Coordinates of C-alpha atoms in Angstrom, one line a residue:
Chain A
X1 CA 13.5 2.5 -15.4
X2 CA 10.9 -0.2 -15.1
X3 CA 10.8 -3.2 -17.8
X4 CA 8.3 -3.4 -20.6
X5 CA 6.0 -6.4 -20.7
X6 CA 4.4 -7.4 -24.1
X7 CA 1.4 -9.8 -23.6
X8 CA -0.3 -11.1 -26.5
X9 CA -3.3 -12.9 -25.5
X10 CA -6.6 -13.6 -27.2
X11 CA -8.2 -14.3 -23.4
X12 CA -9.2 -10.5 -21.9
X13 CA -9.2 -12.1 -18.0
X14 CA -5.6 -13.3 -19.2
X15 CA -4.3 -10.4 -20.3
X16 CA -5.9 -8.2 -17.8
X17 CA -4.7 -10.8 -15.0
X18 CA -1.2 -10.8 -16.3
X19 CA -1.0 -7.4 -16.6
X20 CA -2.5 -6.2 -12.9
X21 CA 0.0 -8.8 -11.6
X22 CA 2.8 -7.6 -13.5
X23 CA 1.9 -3.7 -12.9
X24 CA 1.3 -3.9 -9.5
X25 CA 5.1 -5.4 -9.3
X26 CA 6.7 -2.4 -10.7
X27 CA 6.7 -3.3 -14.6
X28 CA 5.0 -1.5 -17.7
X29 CA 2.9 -4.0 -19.8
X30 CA 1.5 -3.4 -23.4
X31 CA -1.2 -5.8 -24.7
X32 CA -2.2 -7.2 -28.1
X33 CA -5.2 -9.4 -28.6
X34 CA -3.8 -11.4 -31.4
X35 CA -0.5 -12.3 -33.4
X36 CA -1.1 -10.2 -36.5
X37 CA -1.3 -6.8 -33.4
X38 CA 1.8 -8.2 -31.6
X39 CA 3.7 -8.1 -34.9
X40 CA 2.4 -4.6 -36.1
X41 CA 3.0 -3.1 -32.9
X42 CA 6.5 -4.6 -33.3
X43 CA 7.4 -3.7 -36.9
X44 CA 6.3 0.1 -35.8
X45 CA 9.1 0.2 -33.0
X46 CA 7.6 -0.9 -30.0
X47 CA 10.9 -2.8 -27.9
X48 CA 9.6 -4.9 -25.4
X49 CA 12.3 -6.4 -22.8
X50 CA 10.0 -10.0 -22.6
X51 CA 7.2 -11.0 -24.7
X52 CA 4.7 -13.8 -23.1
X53 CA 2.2 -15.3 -25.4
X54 CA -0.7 -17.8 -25.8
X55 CA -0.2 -20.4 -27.9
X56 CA -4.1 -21.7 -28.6
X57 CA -4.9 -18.2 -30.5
X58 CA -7.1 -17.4 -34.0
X59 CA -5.5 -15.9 -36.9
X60 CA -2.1 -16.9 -35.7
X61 CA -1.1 -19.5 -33.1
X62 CA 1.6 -18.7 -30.7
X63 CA 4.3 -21.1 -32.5
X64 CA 4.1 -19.1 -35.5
X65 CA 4.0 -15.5 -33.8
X66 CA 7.1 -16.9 -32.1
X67 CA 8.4 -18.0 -35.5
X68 CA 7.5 -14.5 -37.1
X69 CA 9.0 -12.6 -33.9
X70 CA 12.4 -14.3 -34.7
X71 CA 12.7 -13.3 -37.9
X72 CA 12.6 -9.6 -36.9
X73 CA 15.6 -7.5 -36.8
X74 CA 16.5 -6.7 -33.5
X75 CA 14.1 -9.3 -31.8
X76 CA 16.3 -12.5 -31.9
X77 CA 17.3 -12.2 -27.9
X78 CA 14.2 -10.7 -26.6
X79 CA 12.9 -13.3 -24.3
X80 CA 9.4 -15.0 -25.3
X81 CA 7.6 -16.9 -22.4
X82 CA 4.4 -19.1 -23.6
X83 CA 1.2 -18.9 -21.6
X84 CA -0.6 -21.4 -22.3
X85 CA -3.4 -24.0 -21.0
X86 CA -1.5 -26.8 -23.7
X87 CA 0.4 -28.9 -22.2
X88 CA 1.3 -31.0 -25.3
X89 CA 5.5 -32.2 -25.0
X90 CA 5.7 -32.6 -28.5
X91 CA 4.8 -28.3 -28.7
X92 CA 6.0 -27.7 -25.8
X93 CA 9.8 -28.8 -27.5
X94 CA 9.0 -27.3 -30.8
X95 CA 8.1 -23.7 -28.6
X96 CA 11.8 -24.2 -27.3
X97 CA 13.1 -25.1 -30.5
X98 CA 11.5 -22.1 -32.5
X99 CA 13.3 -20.3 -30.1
X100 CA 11.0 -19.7 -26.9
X101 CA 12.7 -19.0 -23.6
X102 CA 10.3 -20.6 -21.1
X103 CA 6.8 -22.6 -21.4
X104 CA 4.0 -21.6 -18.5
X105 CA 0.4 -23.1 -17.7
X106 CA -1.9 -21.7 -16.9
X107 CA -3.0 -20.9 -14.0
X108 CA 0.4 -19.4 -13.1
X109 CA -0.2 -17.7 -9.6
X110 CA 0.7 -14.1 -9.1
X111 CA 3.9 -14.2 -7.3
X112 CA 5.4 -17.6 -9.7
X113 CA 4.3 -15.1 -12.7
X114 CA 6.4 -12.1 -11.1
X115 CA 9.1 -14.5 -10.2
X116 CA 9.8 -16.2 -13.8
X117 CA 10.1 -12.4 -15.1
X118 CA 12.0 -11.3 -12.8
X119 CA 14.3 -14.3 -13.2
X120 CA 14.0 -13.9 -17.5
X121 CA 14.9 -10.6 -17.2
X122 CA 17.6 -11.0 -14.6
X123 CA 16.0 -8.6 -11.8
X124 CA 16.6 -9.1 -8.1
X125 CA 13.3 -9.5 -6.2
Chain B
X1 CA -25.7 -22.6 -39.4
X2 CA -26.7 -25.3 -36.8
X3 CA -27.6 -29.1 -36.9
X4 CA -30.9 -28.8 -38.2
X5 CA -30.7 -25.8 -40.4
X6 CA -28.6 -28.0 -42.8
X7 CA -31.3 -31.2 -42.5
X8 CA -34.0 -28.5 -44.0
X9 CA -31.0 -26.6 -46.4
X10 CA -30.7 -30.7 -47.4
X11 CA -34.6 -30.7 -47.8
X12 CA -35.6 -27.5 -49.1
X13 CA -32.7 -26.7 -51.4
X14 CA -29.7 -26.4 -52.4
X15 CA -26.8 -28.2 -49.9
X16 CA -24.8 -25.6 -48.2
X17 CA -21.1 -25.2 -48.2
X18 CA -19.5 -27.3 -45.4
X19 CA -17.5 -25.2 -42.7
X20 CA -13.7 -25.9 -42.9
X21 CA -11.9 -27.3 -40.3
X22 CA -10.3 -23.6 -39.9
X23 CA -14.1 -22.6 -39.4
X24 CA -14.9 -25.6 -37.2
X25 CA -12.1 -24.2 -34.9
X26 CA -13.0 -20.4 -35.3
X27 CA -16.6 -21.3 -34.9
X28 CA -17.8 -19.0 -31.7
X29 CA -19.5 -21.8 -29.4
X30 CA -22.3 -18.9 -29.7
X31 CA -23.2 -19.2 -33.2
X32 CA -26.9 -21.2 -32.3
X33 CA -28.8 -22.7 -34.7
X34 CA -32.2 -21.6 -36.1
X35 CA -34.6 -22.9 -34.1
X36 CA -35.2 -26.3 -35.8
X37 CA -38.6 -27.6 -37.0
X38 CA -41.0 -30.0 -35.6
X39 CA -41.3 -33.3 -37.3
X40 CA -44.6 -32.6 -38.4
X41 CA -43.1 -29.1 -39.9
X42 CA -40.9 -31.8 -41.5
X43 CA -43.4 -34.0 -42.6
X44 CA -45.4 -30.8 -44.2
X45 CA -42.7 -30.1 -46.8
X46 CA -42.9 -33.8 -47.6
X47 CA -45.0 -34.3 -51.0
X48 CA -47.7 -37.2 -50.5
X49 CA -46.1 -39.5 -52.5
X50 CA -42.3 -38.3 -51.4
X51 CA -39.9 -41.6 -50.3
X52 CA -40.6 -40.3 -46.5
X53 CA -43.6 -42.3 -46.9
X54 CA -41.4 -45.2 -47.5
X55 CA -39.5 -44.7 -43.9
X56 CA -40.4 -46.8 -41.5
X57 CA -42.0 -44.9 -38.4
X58 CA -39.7 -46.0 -36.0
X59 CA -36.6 -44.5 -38.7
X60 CA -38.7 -41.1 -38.8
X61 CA -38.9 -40.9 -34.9
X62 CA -35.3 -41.5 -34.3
X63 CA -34.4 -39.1 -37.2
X64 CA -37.0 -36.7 -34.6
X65 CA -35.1 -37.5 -32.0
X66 CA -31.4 -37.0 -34.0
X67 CA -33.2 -33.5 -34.1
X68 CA -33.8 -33.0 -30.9
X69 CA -30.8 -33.5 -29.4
X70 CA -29.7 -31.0 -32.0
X71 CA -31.7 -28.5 -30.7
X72 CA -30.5 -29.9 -27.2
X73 CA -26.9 -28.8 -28.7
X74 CA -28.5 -25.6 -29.4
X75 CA -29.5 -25.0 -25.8
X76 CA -26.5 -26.1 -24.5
X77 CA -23.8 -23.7 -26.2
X78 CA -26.2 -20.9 -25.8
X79 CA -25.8 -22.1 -21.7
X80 CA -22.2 -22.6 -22.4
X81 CA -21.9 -19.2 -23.8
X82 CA -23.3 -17.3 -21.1
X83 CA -21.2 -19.5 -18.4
X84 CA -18.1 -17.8 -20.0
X85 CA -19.6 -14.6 -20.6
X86 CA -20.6 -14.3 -16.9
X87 CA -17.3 -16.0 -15.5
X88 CA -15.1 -13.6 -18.3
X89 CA -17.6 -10.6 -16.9
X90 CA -16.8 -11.8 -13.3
X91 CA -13.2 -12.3 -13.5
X92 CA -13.1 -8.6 -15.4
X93 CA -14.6 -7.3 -12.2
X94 CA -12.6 -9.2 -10.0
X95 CA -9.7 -8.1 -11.6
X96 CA -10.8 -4.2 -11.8
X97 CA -11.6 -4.4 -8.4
X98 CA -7.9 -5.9 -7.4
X99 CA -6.4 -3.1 -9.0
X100 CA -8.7 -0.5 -7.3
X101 CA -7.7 -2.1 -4.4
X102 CA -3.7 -1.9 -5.4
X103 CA -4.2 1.8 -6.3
X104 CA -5.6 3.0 -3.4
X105 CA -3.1 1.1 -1.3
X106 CA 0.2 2.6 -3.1
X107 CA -1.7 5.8 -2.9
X108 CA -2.1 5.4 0.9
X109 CA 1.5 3.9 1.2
X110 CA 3.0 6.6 -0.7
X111 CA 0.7 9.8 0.8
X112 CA 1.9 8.3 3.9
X113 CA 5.2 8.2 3.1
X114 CA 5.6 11.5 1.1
X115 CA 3.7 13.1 4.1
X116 CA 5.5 11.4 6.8
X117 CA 8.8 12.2 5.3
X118 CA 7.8 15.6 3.5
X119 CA 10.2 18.7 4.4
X120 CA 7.3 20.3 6.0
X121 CA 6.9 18.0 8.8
X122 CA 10.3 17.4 8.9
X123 CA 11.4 21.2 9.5
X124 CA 8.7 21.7 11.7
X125 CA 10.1 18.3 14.0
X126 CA 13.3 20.1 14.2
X127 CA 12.6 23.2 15.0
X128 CA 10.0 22.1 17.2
X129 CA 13.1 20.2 19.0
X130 CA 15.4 23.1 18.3
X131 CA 12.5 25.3 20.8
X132 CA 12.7 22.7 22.9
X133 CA 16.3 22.3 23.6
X134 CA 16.6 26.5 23.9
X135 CA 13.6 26.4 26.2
X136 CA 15.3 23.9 28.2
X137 CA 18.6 26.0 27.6
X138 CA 16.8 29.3 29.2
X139 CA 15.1 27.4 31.7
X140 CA 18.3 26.1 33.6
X141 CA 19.5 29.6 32.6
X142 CA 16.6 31.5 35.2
X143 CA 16.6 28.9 38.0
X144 CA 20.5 29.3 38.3
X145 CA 20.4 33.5 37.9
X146 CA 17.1 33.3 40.1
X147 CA 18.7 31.1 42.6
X148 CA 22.0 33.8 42.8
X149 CA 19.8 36.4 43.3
X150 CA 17.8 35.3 46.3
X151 CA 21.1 33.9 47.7
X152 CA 22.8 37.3 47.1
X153 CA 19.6 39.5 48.6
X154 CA 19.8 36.7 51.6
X155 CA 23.3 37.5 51.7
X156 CA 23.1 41.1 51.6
X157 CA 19.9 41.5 54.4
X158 CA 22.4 39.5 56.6
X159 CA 24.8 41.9 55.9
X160 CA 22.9 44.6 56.8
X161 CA 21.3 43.3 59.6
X162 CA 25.5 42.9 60.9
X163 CA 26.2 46.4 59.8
X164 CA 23.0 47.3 62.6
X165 CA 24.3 45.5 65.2
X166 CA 28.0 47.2 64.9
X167 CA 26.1 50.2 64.5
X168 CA 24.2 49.9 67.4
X169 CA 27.7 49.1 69.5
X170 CA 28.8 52.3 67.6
X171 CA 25.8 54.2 69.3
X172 CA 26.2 52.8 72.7
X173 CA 30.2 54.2 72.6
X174 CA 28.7 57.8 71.3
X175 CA 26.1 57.9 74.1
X176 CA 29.0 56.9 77.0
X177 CA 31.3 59.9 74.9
X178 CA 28.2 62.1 75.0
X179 CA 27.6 61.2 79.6
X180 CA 31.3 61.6 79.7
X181 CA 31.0 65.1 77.7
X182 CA 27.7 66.2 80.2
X183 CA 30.3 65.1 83.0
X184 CA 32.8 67.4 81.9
X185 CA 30.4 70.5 81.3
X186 CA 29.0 69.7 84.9
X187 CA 32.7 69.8 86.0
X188 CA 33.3 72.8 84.3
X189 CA 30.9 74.3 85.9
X190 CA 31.8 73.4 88.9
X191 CA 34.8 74.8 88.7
X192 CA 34.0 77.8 87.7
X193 CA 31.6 78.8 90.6
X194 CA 34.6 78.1 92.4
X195 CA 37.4 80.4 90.6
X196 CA 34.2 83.5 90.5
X197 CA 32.4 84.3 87.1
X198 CA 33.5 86.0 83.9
X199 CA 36.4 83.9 83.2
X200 CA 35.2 82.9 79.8
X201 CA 34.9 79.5 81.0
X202 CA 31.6 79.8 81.1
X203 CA 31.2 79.7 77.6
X204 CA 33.6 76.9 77.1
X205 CA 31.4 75.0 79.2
X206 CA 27.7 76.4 77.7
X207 CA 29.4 74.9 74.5
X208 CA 30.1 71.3 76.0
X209 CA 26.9 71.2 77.3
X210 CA 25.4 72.3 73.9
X211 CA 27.4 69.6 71.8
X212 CA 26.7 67.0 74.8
X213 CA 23.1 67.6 73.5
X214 CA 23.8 67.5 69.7
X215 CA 25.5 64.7 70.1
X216 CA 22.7 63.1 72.3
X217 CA 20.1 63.9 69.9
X218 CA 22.4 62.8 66.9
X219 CA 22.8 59.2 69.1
X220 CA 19.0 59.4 68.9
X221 CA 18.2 59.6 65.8
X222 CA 20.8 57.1 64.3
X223 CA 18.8 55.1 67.1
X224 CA 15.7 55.2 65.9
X225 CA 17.1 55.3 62.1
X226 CA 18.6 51.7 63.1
X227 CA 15.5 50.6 64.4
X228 CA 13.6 51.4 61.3
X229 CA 15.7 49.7 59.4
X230 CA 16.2 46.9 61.9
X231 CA 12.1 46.9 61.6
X232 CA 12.4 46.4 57.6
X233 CA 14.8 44.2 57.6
X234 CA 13.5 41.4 60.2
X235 CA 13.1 37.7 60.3
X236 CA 9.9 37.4 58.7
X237 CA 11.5 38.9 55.5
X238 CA 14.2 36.9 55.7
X239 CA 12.0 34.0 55.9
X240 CA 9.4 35.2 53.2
X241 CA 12.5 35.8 51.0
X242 CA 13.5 32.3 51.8
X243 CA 10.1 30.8 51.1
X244 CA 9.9 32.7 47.8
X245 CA 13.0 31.4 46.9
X246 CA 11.8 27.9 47.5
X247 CA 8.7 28.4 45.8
X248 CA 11.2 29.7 42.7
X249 CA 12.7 26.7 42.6
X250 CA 10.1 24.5 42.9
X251 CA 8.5 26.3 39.9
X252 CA 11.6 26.0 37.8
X253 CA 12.0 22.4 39.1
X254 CA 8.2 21.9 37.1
X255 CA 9.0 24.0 34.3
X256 CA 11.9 22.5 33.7
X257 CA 10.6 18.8 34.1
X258 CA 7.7 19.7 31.6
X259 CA 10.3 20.8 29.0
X260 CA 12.2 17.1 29.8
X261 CA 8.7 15.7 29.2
X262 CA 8.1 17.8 25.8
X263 CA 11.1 16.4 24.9
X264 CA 10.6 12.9 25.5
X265 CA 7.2 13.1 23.8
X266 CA 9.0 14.7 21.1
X267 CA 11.1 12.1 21.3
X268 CA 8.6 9.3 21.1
X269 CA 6.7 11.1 18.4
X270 CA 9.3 11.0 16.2
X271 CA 9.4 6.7 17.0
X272 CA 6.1 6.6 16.2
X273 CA 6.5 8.2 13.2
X274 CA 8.5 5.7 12.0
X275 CA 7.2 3.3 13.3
X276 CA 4.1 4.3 11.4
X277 CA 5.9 4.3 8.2
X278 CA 7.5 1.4 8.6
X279 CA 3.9 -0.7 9.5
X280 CA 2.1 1.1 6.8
X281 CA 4.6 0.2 4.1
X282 CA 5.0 -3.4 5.5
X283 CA 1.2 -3.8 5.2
X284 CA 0.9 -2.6 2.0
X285 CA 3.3 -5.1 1.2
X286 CA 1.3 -7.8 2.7
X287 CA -1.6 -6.7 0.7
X288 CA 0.2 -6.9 -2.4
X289 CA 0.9 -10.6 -2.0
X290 CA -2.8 -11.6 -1.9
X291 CA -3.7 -9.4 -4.9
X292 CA -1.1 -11.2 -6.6
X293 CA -2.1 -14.8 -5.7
X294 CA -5.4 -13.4 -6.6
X295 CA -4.8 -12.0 -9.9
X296 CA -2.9 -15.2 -10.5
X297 CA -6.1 -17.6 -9.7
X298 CA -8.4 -15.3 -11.3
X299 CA -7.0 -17.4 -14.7
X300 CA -9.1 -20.1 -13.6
X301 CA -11.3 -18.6 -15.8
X302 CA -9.7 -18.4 -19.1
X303 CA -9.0 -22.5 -18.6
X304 CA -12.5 -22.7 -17.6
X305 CA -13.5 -20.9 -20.7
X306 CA -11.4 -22.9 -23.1
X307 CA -12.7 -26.1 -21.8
X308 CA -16.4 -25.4 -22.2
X309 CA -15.3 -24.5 -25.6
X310 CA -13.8 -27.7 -26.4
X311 CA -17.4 -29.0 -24.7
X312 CA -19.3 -27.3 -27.4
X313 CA -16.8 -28.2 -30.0
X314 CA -17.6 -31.8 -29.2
X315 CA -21.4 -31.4 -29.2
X316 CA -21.6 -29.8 -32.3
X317 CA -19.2 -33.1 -33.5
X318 CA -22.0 -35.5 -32.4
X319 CA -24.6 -33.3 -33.5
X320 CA -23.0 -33.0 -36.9
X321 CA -22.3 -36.5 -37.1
X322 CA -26.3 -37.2 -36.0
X323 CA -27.2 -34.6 -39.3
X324 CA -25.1 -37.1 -41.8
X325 CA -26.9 -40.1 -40.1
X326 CA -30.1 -38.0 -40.3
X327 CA -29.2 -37.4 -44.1
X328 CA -28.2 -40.6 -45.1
X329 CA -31.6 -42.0 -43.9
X330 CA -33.6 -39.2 -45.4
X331 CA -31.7 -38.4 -48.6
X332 CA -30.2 -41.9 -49.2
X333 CA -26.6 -39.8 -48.7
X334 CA -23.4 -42.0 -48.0
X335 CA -23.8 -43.0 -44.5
X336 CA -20.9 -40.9 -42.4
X337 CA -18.0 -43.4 -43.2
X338 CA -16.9 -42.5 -38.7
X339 CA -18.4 -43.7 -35.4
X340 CA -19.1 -42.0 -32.6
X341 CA -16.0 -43.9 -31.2
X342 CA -14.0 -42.1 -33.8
X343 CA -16.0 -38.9 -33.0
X344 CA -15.1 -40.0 -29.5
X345 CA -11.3 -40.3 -30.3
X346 CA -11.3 -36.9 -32.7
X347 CA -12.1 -35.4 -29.9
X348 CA -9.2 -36.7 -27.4
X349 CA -6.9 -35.6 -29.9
X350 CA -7.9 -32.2 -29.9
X351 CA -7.9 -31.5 -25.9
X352 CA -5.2 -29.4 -25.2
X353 CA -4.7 -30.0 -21.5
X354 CA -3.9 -32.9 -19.3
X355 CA -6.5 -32.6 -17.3
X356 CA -9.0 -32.7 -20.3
X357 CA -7.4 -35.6 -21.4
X358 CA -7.3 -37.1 -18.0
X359 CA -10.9 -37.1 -17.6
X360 CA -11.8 -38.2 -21.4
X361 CA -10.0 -41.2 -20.2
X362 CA -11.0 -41.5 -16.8
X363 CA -7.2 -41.0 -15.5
X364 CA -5.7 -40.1 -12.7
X365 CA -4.7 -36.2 -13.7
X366 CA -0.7 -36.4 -14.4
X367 CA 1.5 -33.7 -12.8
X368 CA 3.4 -32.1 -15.5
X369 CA 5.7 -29.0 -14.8
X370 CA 3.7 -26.1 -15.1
X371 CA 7.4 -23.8 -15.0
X372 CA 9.6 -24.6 -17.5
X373 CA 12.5 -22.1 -18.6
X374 CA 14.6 -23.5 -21.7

């Protein structure tokens, strides 16, 4: 059974991107446009296996999303990747410390994307 | 509300709101200003006697200019705007297109695939080889029951033609039996003209005579039975069956070699087949890897996007810091207590990539990793 993919992502070529990359590679991928969504979606029973999101979003930034995500039951071990054109250490160590399993930048190219999720969910290429 | 829209609010009326700095960063690089007013629209809503009077010229024609570039601003972000609604609109495209592309490769791959390897085609293979192999089966079957017959008909003419040949010795012992029988009638007769008549010899005799010639006549006909025969069964048929026999043969010897080639294009059909397969799903593979790459650099875009944001973000900081100097000159406000150094440095702090920071400062971009799993 193929792994589901959250991306939450207020860019639509990111999302899009991420998710023709990640579908053509065999996984199923669910989007949300912005924190407050990702959190609805996740509060009504949607159980992603990896979430990657932005961090630079409106209404909610990725940091907090992350924060929020961690607080609810049953999400404390799903993996959360950051996608993210920031590249600022000092957020990049609070991401990890808030409980974020890896920190991308975009551009990630197609087959580095697949790899890292295939790696994050422990899936032999 | 734009640059000059709050110069005239300022003017006109009451002073609007100021947006947050939650708005400032929410704040759509589209949302364009009113278009502003001339400076003699400005100088209209002046009253005669109004402290504008008071300005020096030179003041009013840089506050002018102060406007302009807001306008400029204006101009800008609306450019701005459509440079990421194209590129967004573009990179949507791309991006649909890639997956049409994806699609209708796994569909080929797998229609390929399913066909190639469907039960259909692969009971029809193998009973297409089963036939063949039978075919081949029957084949070797005929030539080796043909071949026993022609050797066996061979072998029986022979035999006949033999059996003749004893006959015909046969005949030539019956014909001596049959001069030695008209010898002995002769005799008989001899020797009864010299013992006188009615002796009943006579009769004795008349009947050796009569089966001399029965027996000549039978000779006779076997004779020309065995020549008949002899006439059927002659070297030209003998030959002709021999000819036929290799003309069998080499008819058998064809059929049979275009079943061995039915089965070796069978054979090599069935390679081909999977050979097919094999290239169809290996280049579908290699078609995946570019899409990927592609759908992966299609996020050029979104960085794109977010740094002509950041573009417009700073505009509208000058500009906005150009509408307090404006103010303060026009209104006697409180001159804006930052530069446009610290507008400058506001600005650097709110980049969020390297290589906007890089070039604010002129830097050589640093390489930071852009994988990082905690």
């Amino acid at each position: 059974m193929s792994k589901t993919v959250l991306i939450v992502d207020d860019s639509p070529t990111i999302v899009m991107s991420v998710r023709v990359t990640l579908e053509m590679n065999g996984f199923r991928v669910i989007t949300a446009a912005s924190g407050p969504v990702a959190l609805d979606m996740l509060a009504s029973g949607t159980n992603p296996d990896l979430i990657i999101t932005d961090i630079n979003m409106p209404q909610m930034n990725g940091m907090e999303l992350i924060q929020k995500i961690r607080a609810l039951p049953g999400f404390r071990f799903t993996p959360i990747l950051t996608l993210t054109t920031e590249s600022d250490r000092t957020m990049r160590e609070e991401c990890r410390r808030l409980g974020a399993s890896g920190w991308l930048v975009k551009p990630i190219t197609g087959p580095d994307l697949v790899g890292v999720v295939r790696q994050v969910l422990r899936i032999a290429a | 509300m734009g640059i000059f829209g709050r110069i005239v609010t300022r003017i006109a009326g009451p002073a609007a709101a100021p947006a947050t700095a939650a708005e400032e960063d929410c704040m759509p690089i589209d949302d364009t200003p009113p278009p502003p007013p001339t400076v003699a629209e400005v100088q209209a809503l002046e009253p005669a006697e109004s402290r504008f009077h008071r300005i020096h010229p030179q003041t009013m024609a840089l506050v002018a200019e102060m406007t302009s570039y807001a306008e400029f601003v204006a101009i800008m972000q609306r450019h701005l705007t459509n440079v990421c609604d194209d590129t967004q609109s573009a990179a949507e495209g791309i991006l649909g297109q890639a997956l049409s592309i994806e699609g209708s490769i796994s569909g080929l791959v797998g229609h390929v695939d399913s066909a190639m390897q469907s039960d259909e085609i692969n009971e029809a293979t193998e009973a297409m080889r089963a036939s063949v192999d039978i075919g081949r089966a029957v084949i070797h079957e005929l030539i080796d029951q043909h071949h026993r017959i022609q050797r066996e008909v061979r072998e029986t003419l022979e035999h006949v033609r033999g059996l003749s040949g004893q006959m015909t010795g046969r005949l030539e012992e019956i014909e001596r039996i049959r001069r030695q029988t008209d010898l002995l009638a002769i005799n008989a007769r001899i020797h009864i003209a010299g013992i006188g008549k009615n002796t009943g010899l006579e009769v004795v005799a008349d009947e050796i005579r009569v089966l001399s010639t029965q027996t000549g006549a039978l000779a006779q006909n076997l004779r020309d039975d065995l020549l008949r025969m002899d006439g059927h069964v002659s070297d030209e048929l003998i030959d002709s069956m021999a000819a036929q026999e290799a003309q069998g043969e080499a008819r058998g010897r064809e059929l049979q070699d275009s079943f061995e080639k039915l089965s070796t294009h069978m054979a090599i059909l069935t390679q081909f087949q999977a050979a097919l397969i094999g290239e169809v799903q290996s280049r579908g593979a290699a078609m995946r890897d570019p899409l990927n790459t592609l759908c992966g650099s299609i996020q050029f875009q979104d960085v794109a996007r977010q740094q002509l944001e950041q573009v417009g973000r700073a505009l509208s900081m000058i500009s906005d810091h150009f509408v307090a100097l404006s103010n303060a000159i026009i209104h006697e406000d409180t001159p804006p207590d930052s530069s446009i150094g610290s507008c400058l440095s506001g600005i650097l702090e709110n980049y969020v990539m390297e290589q906007q920071r890089a070039a604010h400062r002129g830097e050589a971009l640093a390489t930071a990793p852009r994988i990082e799993l905690f």
